[in-house]
PDB file of N, CA and C in Angstrom:
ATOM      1  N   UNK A  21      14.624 -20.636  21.005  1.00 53.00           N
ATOM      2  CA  UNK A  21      13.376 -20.921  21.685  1.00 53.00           C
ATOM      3  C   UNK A  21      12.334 -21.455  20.722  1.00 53.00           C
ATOM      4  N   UNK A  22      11.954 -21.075  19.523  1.00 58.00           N
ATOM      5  CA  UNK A  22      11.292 -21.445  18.293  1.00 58.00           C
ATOM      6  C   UNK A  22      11.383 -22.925  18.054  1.00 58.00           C
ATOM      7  N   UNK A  23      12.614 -23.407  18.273  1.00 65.00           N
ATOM      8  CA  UNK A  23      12.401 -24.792  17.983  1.00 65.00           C
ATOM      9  C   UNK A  23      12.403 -25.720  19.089  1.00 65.00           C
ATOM     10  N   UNK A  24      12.731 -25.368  20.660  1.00 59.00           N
ATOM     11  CA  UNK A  24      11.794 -25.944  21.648  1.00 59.00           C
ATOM     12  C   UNK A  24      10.034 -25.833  21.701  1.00 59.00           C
ATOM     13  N   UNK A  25       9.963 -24.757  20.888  1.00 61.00           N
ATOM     14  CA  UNK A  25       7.962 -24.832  21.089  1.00 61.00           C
ATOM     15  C   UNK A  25       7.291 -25.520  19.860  1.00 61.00           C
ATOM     16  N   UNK A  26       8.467 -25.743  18.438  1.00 69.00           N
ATOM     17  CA  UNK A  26       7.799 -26.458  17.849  1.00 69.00           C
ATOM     18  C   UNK A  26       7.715 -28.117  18.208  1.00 69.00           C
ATOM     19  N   UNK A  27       8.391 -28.914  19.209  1.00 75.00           N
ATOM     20  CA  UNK A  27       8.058 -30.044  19.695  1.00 75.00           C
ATOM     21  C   UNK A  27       7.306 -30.125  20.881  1.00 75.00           C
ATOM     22  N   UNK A  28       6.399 -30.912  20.858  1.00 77.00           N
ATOM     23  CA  UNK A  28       5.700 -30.764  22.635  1.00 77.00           C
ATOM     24  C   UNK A  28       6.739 -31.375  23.539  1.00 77.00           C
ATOM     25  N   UNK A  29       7.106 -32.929  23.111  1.00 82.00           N
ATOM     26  CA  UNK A  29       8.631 -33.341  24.142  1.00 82.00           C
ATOM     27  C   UNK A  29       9.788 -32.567  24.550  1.00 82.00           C
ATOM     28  N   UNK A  30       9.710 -31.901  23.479  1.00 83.00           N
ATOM     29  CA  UNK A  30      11.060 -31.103  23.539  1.00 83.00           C
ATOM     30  C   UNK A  30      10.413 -29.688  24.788  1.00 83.00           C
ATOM     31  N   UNK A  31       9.587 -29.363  24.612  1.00 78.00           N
ATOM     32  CA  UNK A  31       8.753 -28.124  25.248  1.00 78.00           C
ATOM     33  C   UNK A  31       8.651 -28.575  26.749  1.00 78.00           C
ATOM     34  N   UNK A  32       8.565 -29.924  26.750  1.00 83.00           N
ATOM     35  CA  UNK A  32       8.139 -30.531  28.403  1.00 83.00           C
ATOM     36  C   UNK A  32       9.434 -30.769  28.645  1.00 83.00           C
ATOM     37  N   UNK A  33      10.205 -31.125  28.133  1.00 86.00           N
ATOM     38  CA  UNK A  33      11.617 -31.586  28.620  1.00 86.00           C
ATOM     39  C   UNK A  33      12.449 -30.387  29.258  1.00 86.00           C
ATOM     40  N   UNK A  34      12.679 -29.037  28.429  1.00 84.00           N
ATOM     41  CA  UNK A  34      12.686 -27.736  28.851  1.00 84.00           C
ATOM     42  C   UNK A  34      12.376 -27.569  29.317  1.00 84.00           C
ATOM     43  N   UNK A  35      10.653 -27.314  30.025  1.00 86.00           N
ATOM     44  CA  UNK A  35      10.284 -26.867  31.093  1.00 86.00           C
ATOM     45  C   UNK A  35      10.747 -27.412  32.130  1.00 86.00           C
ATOM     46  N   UNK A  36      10.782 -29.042  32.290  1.00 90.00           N
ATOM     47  CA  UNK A  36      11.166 -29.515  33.091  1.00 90.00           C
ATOM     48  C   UNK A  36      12.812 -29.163  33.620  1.00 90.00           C
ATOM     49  N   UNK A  37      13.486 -29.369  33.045  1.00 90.00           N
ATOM     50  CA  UNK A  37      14.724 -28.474  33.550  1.00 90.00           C
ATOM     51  C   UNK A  37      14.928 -27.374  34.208  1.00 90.00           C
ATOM     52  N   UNK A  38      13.928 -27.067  33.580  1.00 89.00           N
ATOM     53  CA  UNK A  38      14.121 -24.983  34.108  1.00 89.00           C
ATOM     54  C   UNK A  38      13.754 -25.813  35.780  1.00 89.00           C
ATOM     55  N   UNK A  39      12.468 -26.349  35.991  1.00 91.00           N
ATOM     56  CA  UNK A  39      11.806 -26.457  37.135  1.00 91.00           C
ATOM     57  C   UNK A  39      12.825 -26.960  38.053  1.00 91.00           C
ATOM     58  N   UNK A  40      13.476 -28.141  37.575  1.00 92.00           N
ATOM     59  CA  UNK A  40      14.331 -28.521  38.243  1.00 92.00           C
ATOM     60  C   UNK A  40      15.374 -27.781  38.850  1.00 92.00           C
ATOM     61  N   UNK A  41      16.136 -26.842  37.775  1.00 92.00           N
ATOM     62  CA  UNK A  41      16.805 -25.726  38.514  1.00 92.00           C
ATOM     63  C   UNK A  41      16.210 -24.769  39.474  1.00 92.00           C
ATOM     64  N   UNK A  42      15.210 -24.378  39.264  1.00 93.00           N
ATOM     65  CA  UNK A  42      14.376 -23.339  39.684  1.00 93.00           C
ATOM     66  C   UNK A  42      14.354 -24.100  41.752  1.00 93.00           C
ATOM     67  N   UNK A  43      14.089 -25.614  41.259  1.00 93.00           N
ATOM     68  CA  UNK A  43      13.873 -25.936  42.769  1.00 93.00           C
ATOM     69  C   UNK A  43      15.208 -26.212  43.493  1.00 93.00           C
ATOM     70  N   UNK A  44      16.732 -26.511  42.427  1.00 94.00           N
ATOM     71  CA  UNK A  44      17.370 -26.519  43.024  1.00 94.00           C
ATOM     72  C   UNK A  44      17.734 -25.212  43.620  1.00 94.00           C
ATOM     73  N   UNK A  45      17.361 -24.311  43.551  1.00 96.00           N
ATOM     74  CA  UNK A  45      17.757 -23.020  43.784  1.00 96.00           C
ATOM     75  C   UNK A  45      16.978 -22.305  44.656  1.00 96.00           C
ATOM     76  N   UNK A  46      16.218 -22.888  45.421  1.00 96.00           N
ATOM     77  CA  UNK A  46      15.521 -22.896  46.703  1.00 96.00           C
ATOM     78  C   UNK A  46      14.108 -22.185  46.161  1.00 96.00           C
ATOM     79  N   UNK A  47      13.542 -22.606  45.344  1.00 94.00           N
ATOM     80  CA  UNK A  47      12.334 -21.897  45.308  1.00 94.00           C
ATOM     81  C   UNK A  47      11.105 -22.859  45.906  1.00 94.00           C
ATOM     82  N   UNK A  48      10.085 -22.680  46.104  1.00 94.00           N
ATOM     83  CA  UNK A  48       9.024 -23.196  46.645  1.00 94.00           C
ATOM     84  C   UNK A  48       7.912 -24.007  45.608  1.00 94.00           C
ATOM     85  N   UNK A  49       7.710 -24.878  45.730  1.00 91.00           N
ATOM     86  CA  UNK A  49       6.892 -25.371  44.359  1.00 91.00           C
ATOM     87  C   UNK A  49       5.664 -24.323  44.344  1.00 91.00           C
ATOM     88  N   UNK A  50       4.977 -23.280  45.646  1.00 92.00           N
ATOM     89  CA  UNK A  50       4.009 -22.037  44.966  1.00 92.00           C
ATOM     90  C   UNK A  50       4.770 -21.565  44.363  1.00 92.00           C
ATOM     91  N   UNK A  51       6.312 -20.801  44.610  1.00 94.00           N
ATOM     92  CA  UNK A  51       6.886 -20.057  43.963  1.00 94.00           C
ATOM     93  C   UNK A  51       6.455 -20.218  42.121  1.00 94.00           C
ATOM     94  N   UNK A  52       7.088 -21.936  41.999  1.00 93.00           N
ATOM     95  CA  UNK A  52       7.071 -22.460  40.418  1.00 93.00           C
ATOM     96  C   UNK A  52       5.867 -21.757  39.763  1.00 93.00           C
ATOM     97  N   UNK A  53       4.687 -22.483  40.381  1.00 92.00           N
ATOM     98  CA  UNK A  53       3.695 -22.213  40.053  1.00 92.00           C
ATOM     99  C   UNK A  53       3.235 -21.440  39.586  1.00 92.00           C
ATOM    100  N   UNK A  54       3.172 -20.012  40.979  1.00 92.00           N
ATOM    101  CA  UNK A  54       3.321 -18.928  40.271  1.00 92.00           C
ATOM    102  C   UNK A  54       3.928 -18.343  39.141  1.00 92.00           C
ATOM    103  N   UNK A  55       5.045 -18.344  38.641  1.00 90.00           N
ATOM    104  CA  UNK A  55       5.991 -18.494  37.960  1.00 90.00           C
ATOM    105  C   UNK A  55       5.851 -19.006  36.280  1.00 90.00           C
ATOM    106  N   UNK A  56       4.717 -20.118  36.289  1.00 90.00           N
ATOM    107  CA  UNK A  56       4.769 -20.843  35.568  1.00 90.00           C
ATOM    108  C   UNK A  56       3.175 -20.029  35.027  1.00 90.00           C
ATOM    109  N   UNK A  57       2.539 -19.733  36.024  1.00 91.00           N
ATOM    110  CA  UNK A  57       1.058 -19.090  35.884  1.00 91.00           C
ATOM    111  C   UNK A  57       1.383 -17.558  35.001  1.00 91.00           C
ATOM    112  N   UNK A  58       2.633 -16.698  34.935  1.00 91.00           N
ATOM    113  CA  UNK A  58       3.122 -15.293  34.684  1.00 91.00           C
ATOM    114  C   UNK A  58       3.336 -16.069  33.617  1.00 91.00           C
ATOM    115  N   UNK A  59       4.088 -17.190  33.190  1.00 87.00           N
ATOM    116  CA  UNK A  59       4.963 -17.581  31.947  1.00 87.00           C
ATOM    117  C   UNK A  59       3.478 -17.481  30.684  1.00 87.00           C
ATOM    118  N   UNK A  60       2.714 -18.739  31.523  1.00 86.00           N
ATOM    119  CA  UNK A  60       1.621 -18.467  30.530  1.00 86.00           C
ATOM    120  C   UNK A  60       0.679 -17.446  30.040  1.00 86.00           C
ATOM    121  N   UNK A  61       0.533 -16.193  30.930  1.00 87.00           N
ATOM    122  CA  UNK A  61       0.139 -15.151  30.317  1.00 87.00           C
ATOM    123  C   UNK A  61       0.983 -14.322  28.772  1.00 87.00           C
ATOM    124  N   UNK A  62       2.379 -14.287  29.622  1.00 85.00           N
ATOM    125  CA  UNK A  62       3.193 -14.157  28.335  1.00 85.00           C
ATOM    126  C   UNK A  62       3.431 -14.976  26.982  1.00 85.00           C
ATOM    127  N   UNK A  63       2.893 -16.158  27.379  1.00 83.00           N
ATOM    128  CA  UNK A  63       3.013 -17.112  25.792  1.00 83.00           C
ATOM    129  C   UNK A  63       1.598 -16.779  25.493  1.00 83.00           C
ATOM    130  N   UNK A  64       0.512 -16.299  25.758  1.00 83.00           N
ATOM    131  CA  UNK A  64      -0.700 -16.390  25.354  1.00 83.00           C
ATOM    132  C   UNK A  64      -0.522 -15.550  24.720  1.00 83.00           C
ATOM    133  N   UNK A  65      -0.044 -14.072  25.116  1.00 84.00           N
ATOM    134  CA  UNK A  65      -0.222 -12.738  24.688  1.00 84.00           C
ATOM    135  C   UNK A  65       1.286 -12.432  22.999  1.00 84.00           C
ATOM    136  N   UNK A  66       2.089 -13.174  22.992  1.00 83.00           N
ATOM    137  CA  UNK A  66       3.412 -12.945  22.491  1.00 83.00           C
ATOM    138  C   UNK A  66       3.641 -14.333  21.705  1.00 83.00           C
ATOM    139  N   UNK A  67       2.904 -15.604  21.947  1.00 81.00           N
ATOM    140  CA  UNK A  67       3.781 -16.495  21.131  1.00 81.00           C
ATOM    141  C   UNK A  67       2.914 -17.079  20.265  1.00 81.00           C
ATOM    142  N   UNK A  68       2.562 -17.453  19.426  1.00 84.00           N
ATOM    143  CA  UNK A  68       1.479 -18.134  18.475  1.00 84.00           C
ATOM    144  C   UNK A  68       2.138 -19.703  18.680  1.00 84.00           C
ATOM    145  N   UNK A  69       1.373 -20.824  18.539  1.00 84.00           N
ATOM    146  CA  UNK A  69       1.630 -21.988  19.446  1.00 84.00           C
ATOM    147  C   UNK A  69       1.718 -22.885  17.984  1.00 84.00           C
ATOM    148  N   UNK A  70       3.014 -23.354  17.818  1.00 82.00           N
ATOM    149  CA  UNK A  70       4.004 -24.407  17.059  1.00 82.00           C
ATOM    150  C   UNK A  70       3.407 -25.510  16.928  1.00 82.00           C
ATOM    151  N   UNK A  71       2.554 -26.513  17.467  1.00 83.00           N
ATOM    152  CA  UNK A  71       2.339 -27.506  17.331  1.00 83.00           C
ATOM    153  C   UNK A  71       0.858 -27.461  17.694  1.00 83.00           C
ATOM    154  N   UNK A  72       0.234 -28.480  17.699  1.00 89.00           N
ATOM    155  CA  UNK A  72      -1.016 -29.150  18.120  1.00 89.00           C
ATOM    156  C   UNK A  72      -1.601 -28.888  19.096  1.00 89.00           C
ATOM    157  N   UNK A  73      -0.144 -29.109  20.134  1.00 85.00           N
ATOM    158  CA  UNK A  73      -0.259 -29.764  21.320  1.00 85.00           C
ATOM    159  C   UNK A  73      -0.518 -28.570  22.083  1.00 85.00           C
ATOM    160  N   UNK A  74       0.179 -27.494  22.202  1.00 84.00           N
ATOM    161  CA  UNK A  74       1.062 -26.116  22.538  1.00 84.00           C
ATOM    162  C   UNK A  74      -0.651 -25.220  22.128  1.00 84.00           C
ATOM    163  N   UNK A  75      -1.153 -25.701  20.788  1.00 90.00           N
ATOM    164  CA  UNK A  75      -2.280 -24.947  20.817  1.00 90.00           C
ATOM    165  C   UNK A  75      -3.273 -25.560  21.504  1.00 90.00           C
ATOM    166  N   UNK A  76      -3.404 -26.285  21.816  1.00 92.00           N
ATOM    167  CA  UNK A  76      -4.199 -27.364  22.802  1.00 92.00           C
ATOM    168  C   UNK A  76      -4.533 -26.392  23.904  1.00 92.00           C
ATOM    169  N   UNK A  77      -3.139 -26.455  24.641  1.00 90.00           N
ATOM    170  CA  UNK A  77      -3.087 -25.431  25.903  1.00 90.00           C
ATOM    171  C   UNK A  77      -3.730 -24.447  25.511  1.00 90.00           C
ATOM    172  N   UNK A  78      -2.983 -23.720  24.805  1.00 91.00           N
ATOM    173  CA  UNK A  78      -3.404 -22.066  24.437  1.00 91.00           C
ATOM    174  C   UNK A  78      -5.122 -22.081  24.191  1.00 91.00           C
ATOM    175  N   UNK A  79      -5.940 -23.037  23.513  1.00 94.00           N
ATOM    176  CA  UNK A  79      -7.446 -22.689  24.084  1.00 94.00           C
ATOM    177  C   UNK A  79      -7.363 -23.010  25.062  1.00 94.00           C
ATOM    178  N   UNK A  80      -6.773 -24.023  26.066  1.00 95.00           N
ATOM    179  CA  UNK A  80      -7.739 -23.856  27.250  1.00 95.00           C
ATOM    180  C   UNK A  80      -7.499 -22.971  28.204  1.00 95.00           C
ATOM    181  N   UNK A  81      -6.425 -22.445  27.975  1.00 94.00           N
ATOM    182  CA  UNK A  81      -5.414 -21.286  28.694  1.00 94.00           C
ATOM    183  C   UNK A  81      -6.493 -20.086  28.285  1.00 94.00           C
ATOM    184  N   UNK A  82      -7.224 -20.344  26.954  1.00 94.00           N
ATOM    185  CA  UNK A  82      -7.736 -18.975  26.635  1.00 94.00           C
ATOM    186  C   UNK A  82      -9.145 -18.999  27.461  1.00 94.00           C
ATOM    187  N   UNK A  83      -9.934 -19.704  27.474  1.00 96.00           N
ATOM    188  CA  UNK A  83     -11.443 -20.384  27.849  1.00 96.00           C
ATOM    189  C   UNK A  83     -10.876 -20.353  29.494  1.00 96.00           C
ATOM    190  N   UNK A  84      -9.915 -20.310  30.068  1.00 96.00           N
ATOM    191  CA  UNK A  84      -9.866 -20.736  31.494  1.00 96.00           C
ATOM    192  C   UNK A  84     -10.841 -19.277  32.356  1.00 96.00           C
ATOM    193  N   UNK A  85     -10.771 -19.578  33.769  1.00 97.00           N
ATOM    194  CA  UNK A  85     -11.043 -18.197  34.637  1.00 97.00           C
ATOM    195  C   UNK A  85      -9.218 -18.141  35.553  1.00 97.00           C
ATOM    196  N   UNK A  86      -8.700 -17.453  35.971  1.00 95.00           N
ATOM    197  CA  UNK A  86      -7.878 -17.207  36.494  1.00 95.00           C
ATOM    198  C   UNK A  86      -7.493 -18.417  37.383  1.00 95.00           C
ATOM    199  N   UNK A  87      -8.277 -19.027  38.040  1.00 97.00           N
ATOM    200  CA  UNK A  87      -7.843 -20.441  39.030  1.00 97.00           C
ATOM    201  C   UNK A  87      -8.130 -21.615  37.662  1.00 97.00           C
ATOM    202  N   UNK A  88      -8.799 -21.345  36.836  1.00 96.00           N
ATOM    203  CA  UNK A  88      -8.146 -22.723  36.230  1.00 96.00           C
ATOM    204  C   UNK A  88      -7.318 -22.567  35.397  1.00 96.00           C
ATOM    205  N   UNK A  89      -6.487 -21.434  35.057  1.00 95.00           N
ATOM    206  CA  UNK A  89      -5.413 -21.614  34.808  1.00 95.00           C
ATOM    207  C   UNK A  89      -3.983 -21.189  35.662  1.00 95.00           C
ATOM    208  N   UNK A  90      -4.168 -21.310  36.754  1.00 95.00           N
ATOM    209  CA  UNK A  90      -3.672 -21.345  37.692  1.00 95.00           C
ATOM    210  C   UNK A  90      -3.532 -22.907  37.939  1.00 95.00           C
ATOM    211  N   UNK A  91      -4.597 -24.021  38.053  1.00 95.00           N
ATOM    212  CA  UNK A  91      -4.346 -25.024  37.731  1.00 95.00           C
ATOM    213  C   UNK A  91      -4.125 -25.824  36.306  1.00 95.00           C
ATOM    214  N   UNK A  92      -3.768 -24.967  35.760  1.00 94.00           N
ATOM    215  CA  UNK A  92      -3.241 -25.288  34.041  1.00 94.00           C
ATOM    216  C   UNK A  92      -1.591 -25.371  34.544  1.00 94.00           C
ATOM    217  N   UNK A  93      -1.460 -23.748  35.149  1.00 92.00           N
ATOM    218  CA  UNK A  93       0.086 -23.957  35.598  1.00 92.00           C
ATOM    219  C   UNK A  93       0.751 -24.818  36.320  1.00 92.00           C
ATOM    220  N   UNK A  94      -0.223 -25.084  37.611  1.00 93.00           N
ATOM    221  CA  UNK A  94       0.478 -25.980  38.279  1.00 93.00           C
ATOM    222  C   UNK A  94       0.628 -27.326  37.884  1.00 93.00           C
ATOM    223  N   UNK A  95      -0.215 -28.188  37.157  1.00 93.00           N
ATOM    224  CA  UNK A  95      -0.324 -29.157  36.077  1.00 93.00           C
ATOM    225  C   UNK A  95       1.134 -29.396  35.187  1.00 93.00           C
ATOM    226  N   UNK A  96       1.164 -28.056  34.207  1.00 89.00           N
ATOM    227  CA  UNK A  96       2.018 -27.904  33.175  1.00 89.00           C
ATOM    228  C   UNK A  96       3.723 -28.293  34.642  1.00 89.00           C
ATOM    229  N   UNK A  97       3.460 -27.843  35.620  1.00 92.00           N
ATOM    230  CA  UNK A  97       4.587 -27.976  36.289  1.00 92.00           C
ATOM    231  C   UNK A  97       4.949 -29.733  36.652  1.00 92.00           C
ATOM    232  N   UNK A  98       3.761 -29.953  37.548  1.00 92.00           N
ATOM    233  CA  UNK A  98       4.108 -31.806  37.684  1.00 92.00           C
ATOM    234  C   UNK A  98       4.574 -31.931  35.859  1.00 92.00           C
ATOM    235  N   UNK A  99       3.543 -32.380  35.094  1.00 91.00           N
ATOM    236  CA  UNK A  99       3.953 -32.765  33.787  1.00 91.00           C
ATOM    237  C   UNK A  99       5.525 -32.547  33.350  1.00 91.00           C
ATOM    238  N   UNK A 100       6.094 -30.926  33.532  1.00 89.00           N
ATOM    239  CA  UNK A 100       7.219 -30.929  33.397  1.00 89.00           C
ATOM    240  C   UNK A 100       8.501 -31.768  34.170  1.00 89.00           C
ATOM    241  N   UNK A 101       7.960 -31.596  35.764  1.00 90.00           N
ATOM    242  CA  UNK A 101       8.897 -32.729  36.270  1.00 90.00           C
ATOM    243  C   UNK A 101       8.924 -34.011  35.991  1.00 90.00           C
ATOM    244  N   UNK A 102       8.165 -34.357  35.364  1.00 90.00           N
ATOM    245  CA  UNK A 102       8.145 -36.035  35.060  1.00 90.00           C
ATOM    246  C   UNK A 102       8.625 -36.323  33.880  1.00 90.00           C
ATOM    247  N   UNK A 103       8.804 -35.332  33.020  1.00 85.00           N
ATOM    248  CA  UNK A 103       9.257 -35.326  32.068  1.00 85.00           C
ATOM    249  C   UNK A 103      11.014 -34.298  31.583  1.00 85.00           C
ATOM    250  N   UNK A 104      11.171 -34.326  33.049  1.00 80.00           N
ATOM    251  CA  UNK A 104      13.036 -33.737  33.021  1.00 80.00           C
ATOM    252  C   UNK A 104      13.694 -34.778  32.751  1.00 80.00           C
TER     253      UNK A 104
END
């Protein structure tokens, strides 16, 4: 996992996969979302951020109120599909 978070491509490309499975597997794009909104609490709290980019997020993930990073997640989700 360490060396998917030290690339941002590599980090979007991953996510994007997961998503892709995640929807082949009947989930709901709220489901993702949600999903993706839990992920980022846990990288905030547990991962110190590899690149630039990754810390980019992580302030605004930190500075957010709960709905904007709720729309951080759902964001980070399109971004990931476009980038599977």
């Amino acid at each position: 996992m360490s060396t998917v978070l030290k690339n941002f491509d590599t980090w979007k490309k991953f996510l994007g996969e997961r998503v892709k499975h995640a929807e082949n597997a009947g989930f709901s794009g709220e489901a993702i979302a949600n999903l993706a909104y839990e992920i980022g609490g846990f990288l905030e709290d547990k991962v110190d951020p590899q690149n630039d980019s990754n810390r980019t997020l992580k302030e605004l993930w930190d500075v957010g109120d709960e709905s904007e990073r709720k729309a951080i997640a759902r964001l980070m989700v399109k971004l990931a599909k476009k980038n599977a």
